[in-house]
Amino acid sequence: MTAPFHIEGEGRRGRWVLTCDHASNRVPPEVNGGDLGLSAADMNRHIAYDPGALGVTRALARALDAPMIASDFSRLVIDPNRGEDDPTLLMKLYDGTIIPANRHADAAEVERRLRLYHRPYHTALAGLLAARPDPVLVAIHSFTKQFMGRPPRPWHVGVLYAGDTRLALPLVARLNAEPDLCVGDNQPYSGHLPGDSMYRHGVEPRRPHVLIELRNDLIRTAAQQEAWGLRLAPMLDAALTIAQV
C-alpha cells in the first residue's frame, strides 16, 4: 500500500501550510479491489474529489513558499474533511448517485478505512504544522456550480470559517475588492463543521486558518489553476498582515 497522502515543499520557509483534503479520486486496491462500482464519468465528478483543487494548491504553495499536503484517496473512500463521528464520513449516496461499494460498509469497514487512510493523513498534517513555530493554515477546496435539481450557485470563490475570523474576514474584504468576483462569505457551505480538518488543526489549537472554495468550472485547466494560485497569494499575505497574528 502506498502512503495515503503526499507532502510537497516540506523544506520551504514560509509560515503558511496548505492542505488539499480532496485532491484525488483514487480508490486504493485495498478498497473493493480499487473500484467503488461507479462509472469513470462519476469518478471524475465532484462527488469523488475536488476537481482543480490540487493544481491551485500547488501553485499557491509555490507562490507562498509554503509546504503542502494532499490526500491520495477519494473522498468516497472516506472523507478526510469530516470528523470520525460525522454521519457523512463515508457516503453511500451523494448528489443523486449511489456508491455501490459503500452501500453495505459496516462499522468494521469504516474503522479499517479510518486506520488506513484518514488517520495517517491527519497525523502527517499535524506533524507538518508542529514542525513550524507559528504556522498559518489554509485549505483549498473546489465546489460544483450546480447540484442535481438545485439552482446554480453564483459565487466564483468562497471563504469558509467558524468562530475564528481573524484571517477570514480580511480575506473576504480583499476578494470583494475584485470587481470581477462574486464572493461567498461562508458560502457555498458553512465553515462551522465540528471535527473537520479546519476544526481539528485550526480551531482547536487556535491557529490562524481559513478555507477557500473555488468553483470548479473556473479551474479546469492547468493555466487556470496556476492563475488562481498566483492571484490568491498576495491576497492571503495582505489578509495576514491585517490580521496581525
Tab-separated table of C-alpha atoms in Angstrom:
chain	number	residue	atom	x	y	z
A	1	MET	CA	0.000	0.000	0.000
A	2	THR	CA	1.308	3.438	-0.896
A	3	ALA	CA	1.032	6.350	1.530
A	4	PRO	CA	-2.482	7.863	1.572
A	5	PHE	CA	-1.057	11.370	1.210
A	6	HIS	CA	1.888	13.223	-0.245
A	7	ILE	CA	3.759	16.261	1.002
A	8	GLU	CA	5.450	18.778	-1.264
A	9	GLY	CA	7.853	21.563	-0.351
A	10	GLU	CA	8.460	20.388	3.206
A	11	GLY	CA	11.649	22.461	3.336
A	12	ARG	CA	10.018	25.730	2.270
A	13	ARG	CA	10.425	28.532	4.792
A	14	GLY	CA	7.121	30.437	4.802
A	15	ARG	CA	4.606	30.465	7.655
A	16	TRP	CA	1.801	29.100	5.527
A	17	VAL	CA	0.858	25.429	5.472
A	18	LEU	CA	-1.566	24.377	2.719
A	19	THR	CA	-3.873	21.401	2.575
A	20	CYS	CA	-5.863	19.781	-0.201
A	21	ASP	CA	-8.168	17.315	1.539
A	22	HIS	CA	-9.953	16.208	-1.633
A	23	ALA	CA	-7.035	16.179	-4.050
A	24	SER	CA	-7.581	12.759	-5.619
A	25	ASN	CA	-10.261	10.447	-6.985
A	26	ARG	CA	-8.014	7.407	-6.476
A	27	VAL	CA	-9.533	4.265	-4.963
A	28	PRO	CA	-6.763	2.203	-3.330
A	29	PRO	CA	-6.700	-1.504	-4.232
A	30	GLU	CA	-7.412	-2.392	-0.590
A	31	VAL	CA	-10.922	-0.944	-1.038
A	32	ASN	CA	-13.083	-3.293	-3.107
A	33	GLY	CA	-10.180	-4.051	-5.433
A	34	GLY	CA	-9.761	-0.375	-6.301
A	35	ASP	CA	-13.283	0.055	-7.670
A	36	LEU	CA	-16.264	1.626	-5.896
A	37	GLY	CA	-18.626	0.370	-8.594
A	38	LEU	CA	-19.031	3.784	-10.234
A	39	SER	CA	-18.518	4.757	-13.846
A	40	ALA	CA	-15.444	6.694	-14.923
A	41	ALA	CA	-17.726	9.684	-15.513
A	42	ASP	CA	-18.954	9.603	-11.922
A	43	MET	CA	-15.425	9.162	-10.571
A	44	ASN	CA	-14.442	12.323	-12.445
A	45	ARG	CA	-17.269	14.331	-10.888
A	46	HIS	CA	-17.107	16.464	-7.770
A	47	ILE	CA	-18.622	13.613	-5.761
A	48	ALA	CA	-15.298	11.748	-5.879
A	49	TYR	CA	-12.842	14.638	-5.367
A	50	ASP	CA	-12.400	18.397	-5.792
A	51	PRO	CA	-11.517	18.935	-9.465
A	52	GLY	CA	-8.798	21.519	-9.966
A	53	ALA	CA	-8.041	21.985	-6.275
A	54	LEU	CA	-4.703	20.161	-6.314
A	55	GLY	CA	-3.298	22.317	-9.119
A	56	VAL	CA	-4.351	25.509	-7.332
A	57	THR	CA	-2.838	24.255	-4.073
A	58	ARG	CA	0.474	23.515	-5.767
A	59	ALA	CA	0.643	26.909	-7.459
A	60	LEU	CA	-0.341	28.743	-4.295
A	61	ALA	CA	2.137	26.793	-2.170
A	62	ARG	CA	4.961	27.711	-4.525
A	63	ALA	CA	3.931	31.370	-4.532
A	64	LEU	CA	3.782	31.472	-0.721
A	65	ASP	CA	6.992	29.449	-0.256
A	66	ALA	CA	4.870	27.018	1.729
A	67	PRO	CA	4.675	23.268	2.248
A	68	MET	CA	1.507	21.458	1.280
A	69	ILE	CA	-0.141	18.138	1.972
A	70	ALA	CA	-2.632	16.431	-0.326
A	71	SER	CA	-4.718	13.321	0.167
A	72	ASP	CA	-4.195	10.415	-2.209
A	73	PHE	CA	-7.597	8.756	-1.877
A	74	SER	CA	-11.099	9.651	-2.970
A	75	ARG	CA	-13.449	11.363	-0.567
A	76	LEU	CA	-15.788	8.434	-1.338
A	77	VAL	CA	-13.286	6.014	0.193
A	78	ILE	CA	-13.508	8.021	3.403
A	79	ASP	CA	-13.701	11.789	3.759
A	80	PRO	CA	-10.639	13.344	5.420
A	81	ASN	CA	-12.565	16.595	5.852
A	82	ARG	CA	-15.005	15.012	8.293
A	83	GLY	CA	-14.747	14.083	11.942
A	84	GLU	CA	-14.666	10.400	12.795
A	85	ASP	CA	-18.212	10.562	14.167
A	86	ASP	CA	-19.669	12.575	11.288
A	87	PRO	CA	-22.543	10.755	9.516
A	88	THR	CA	-21.145	11.873	6.127
A	89	LEU	CA	-17.705	10.393	6.821
A	90	LEU	CA	-18.437	7.529	4.414
A	91	MET	CA	-21.019	8.463	1.823
A	92	LYS	CA	-23.441	5.877	0.461
A	93	LEU	CA	-25.422	8.353	-1.660
A	94	TYR	CA	-24.057	11.639	-2.987
A	95	ASP	CA	-25.706	14.128	-5.339
A	96	GLY	CA	-28.094	11.532	-6.687
A	97	THR	CA	-25.506	8.769	-7.136
A	98	ILE	CA	-25.476	5.560	-5.068
A	99	ILE	CA	-21.961	4.406	-4.152
A	100	PRO	CA	-22.211	0.602	-4.617
A	101	ALA	CA	-19.059	-0.388	-2.713
A	102	ASN	CA	-20.176	1.705	0.278
A	103	ARG	CA	-23.790	0.562	0.486
A	104	HIS	CA	-23.104	-2.269	2.916
A	105	ALA	CA	-20.000	-0.909	4.629
A	106	ASP	CA	-20.325	-1.669	8.338
A	107	ALA	CA	-18.615	-0.173	11.383
A	108	ALA	CA	-15.651	-2.513	10.988
A	109	GLU	CA	-15.099	-1.356	7.405
A	110	VAL	CA	-15.340	2.291	8.420
A	111	GLU	CA	-12.772	1.666	11.157
A	112	ARG	CA	-10.474	-0.084	8.662
A	113	ARG	CA	-10.599	2.866	6.273
A	114	LEU	CA	-10.037	5.304	9.132
A	115	ARG	CA	-6.931	3.362	10.124
A	116	LEU	CA	-5.550	3.034	6.595
A	117	TYR	CA	-6.290	6.483	5.156
A	118	HIS	CA	-7.991	9.094	7.335
A	119	ARG	CA	-5.810	8.908	10.458
A	120	PRO	CA	-2.439	8.748	8.648
A	121	TYR	CA	-3.383	11.853	6.664
A	122	HIS	CA	-4.237	13.818	9.790
A	123	THR	CA	-1.184	12.575	11.652
A	124	ALA	CA	1.018	13.775	8.790
A	125	LEU	CA	-0.732	17.164	8.677
A	126	ALA	CA	-0.335	17.569	12.438
A	127	GLY	CA	3.373	16.802	12.089
A	128	LEU	CA	3.806	19.315	9.286
A	129	LEU	CA	2.196	22.028	11.414
A	130	ALA	CA	4.080	21.096	14.581
A	131	ALA	CA	7.407	21.454	12.766
A	132	ARG	CA	6.831	25.215	12.365
A	133	PRO	CA	6.839	27.717	15.232
A	134	ASP	CA	3.875	29.850	14.069
A	135	PRO	CA	2.045	28.171	11.180
A	136	VAL	CA	-0.954	29.612	9.356
A	137	LEU	CA	-3.264	27.003	7.863
A	138	VAL	CA	-5.045	27.336	4.515
A	139	ALA	CA	-7.249	24.659	2.950
A	140	ILE	CA	-8.070	24.671	-0.762
A	141	HIS	CA	-11.291	23.067	-1.999
A	142	SER	CA	-13.464	23.325	-5.088
A	143	PHE	CA	-17.232	23.178	-5.480
A	144	THR	CA	-19.570	22.331	-8.307
A	145	LYS	CA	-21.556	25.089	-9.972
A	146	GLN	CA	-24.812	23.176	-9.580
A	147	PHE	CA	-26.044	20.131	-7.684
A	148	MET	CA	-28.611	17.930	-9.432
A	149	GLY	CA	-32.052	19.542	-9.211
A	150	ARG	CA	-30.723	22.617	-7.402
A	151	PRO	CA	-30.307	26.244	-8.531
A	152	PRO	CA	-26.940	27.320	-9.951
A	153	ARG	CA	-24.501	28.776	-7.460
A	154	PRO	CA	-23.442	32.333	-8.303
A	155	TRP	CA	-20.170	32.505	-6.368
A	156	HIS	CA	-16.763	32.302	-8.024
A	157	VAL	CA	-14.924	31.850	-4.734
A	158	GLY	CA	-15.983	31.302	-1.148
A	159	VAL	CA	-14.288	31.829	2.197
A	160	LEU	CA	-15.330	29.468	4.977
A	161	TYR	CA	-14.747	29.951	8.685
A	162	ALA	CA	-16.316	29.323	12.075
A	163	GLY	CA	-15.628	31.324	15.243
A	164	ASP	CA	-12.123	32.485	14.347
A	165	THR	CA	-12.479	35.298	11.810
A	166	ARG	CA	-9.005	36.833	12.159
A	167	LEU	CA	-7.828	35.734	8.724
A	168	ALA	CA	-11.151	35.031	7.031
A	169	LEU	CA	-12.746	38.462	7.234
A	170	PRO	CA	-9.745	40.394	5.859
A	171	LEU	CA	-9.578	37.863	3.032
A	172	VAL	CA	-13.300	38.278	2.267
A	173	ALA	CA	-12.815	42.053	2.153
A	174	ARG	CA	-9.823	41.726	-0.165
A	175	LEU	CA	-11.688	39.383	-2.512
A	176	ASN	CA	-14.727	41.675	-2.510
A	177	ALA	CA	-12.494	44.471	-3.781
A	178	GLU	CA	-12.033	42.499	-7.008
A	179	PRO	CA	-14.689	43.796	-9.464
A	180	ASP	CA	-14.965	40.544	-11.418
A	181	LEU	CA	-15.646	38.251	-8.450
A	182	CYS	CA	-18.819	37.129	-6.726
A	183	VAL	CA	-17.571	36.152	-3.271
A	184	GLY	CA	-19.263	33.758	-0.874
A	185	ASP	CA	-18.968	34.721	2.798
A	186	ASN	CA	-19.362	31.300	4.419
A	187	GLN	CA	-20.854	30.175	1.113
A	188	PRO	CA	-21.470	27.779	-0.602
A	189	TYR	CA	-21.113	25.970	2.741
A	190	SER	CA	-20.870	26.986	6.352
A	191	GLY	CA	-17.390	26.803	7.855
A	192	HIS	CA	-18.826	25.525	11.134
A	193	LEU	CA	-18.292	21.779	10.909
A	194	PRO	CA	-17.054	20.337	14.221
A	195	GLY	CA	-14.445	17.643	13.702
A	196	ASP	CA	-13.459	18.666	10.172
A	197	SER	CA	-9.884	19.492	9.137
A	198	MET	CA	-10.092	23.189	9.986
A	199	TYR	CA	-11.715	22.468	13.339
A	200	ARG	CA	-9.118	19.878	14.226
A	201	HIS	CA	-5.984	21.702	13.060
A	202	GLY	CA	-7.117	25.335	13.218
A	203	VAL	CA	-9.971	25.985	15.649
A	204	GLU	CA	-8.978	23.627	18.471
A	205	PRO	CA	-5.286	24.639	18.617
A	206	ARG	CA	-6.272	28.301	17.992
A	207	ARG	CA	-4.128	28.629	14.876
A	208	PRO	CA	-4.926	31.271	12.260
A	209	HIS	CA	-6.699	29.432	9.459
A	210	VAL	CA	-9.107	29.764	6.564
A	211	LEU	CA	-10.740	27.506	3.974
A	212	ILE	CA	-11.040	28.704	0.367
A	213	GLU	CA	-13.580	27.214	-2.051
A	214	LEU	CA	-13.197	27.799	-5.805
A	215	ARG	CA	-15.907	26.976	-8.323
A	216	ASN	CA	-14.527	24.054	-10.256
A	217	ASP	CA	-15.534	25.246	-13.729
A	218	LEU	CA	-13.108	28.158	-13.219
A	219	ILE	CA	-10.108	25.907	-12.512
A	220	ARG	CA	-10.414	23.199	-15.144
A	221	THR	CA	-7.088	23.779	-16.864
A	222	ALA	CA	-3.534	23.898	-15.567
A	223	ALA	CA	-3.309	27.534	-16.701
A	224	GLN	CA	-6.436	28.477	-14.736
A	225	GLN	CA	-5.152	26.686	-11.653
A	226	GLU	CA	-1.800	28.459	-11.866
A	227	ALA	CA	-3.523	31.823	-12.363
A	228	TRP	CA	-5.733	31.372	-9.319
A	229	GLY	CA	-2.784	30.289	-7.176
A	230	LEU	CA	-0.862	33.404	-8.180
A	231	ARG	CA	-3.930	35.598	-7.662
A	232	LEU	CA	-4.668	34.307	-4.173
A	233	ALA	CA	-1.109	34.501	-2.822
A	234	PRO	CA	-0.859	38.299	-2.407
A	235	MET	CA	-4.426	38.437	-1.075
A	236	LEU	CA	-3.575	35.935	1.641
A	237	ASP	CA	-0.388	37.802	2.529
A	238	ALA	CA	-2.348	41.064	2.753
A	239	ALA	CA	-5.041	39.421	4.916
A	240	LEU	CA	-2.372	38.033	7.240
A	241	THR	CA	-0.794	41.476	7.613
A	242	ILE	CA	-4.189	42.943	8.559
A	243	ALA	CA	-4.904	40.073	10.947
A	244	GLN	CA	-1.613	40.697	12.807
A	245	VAL	CA	-1.324	37.122	14.003
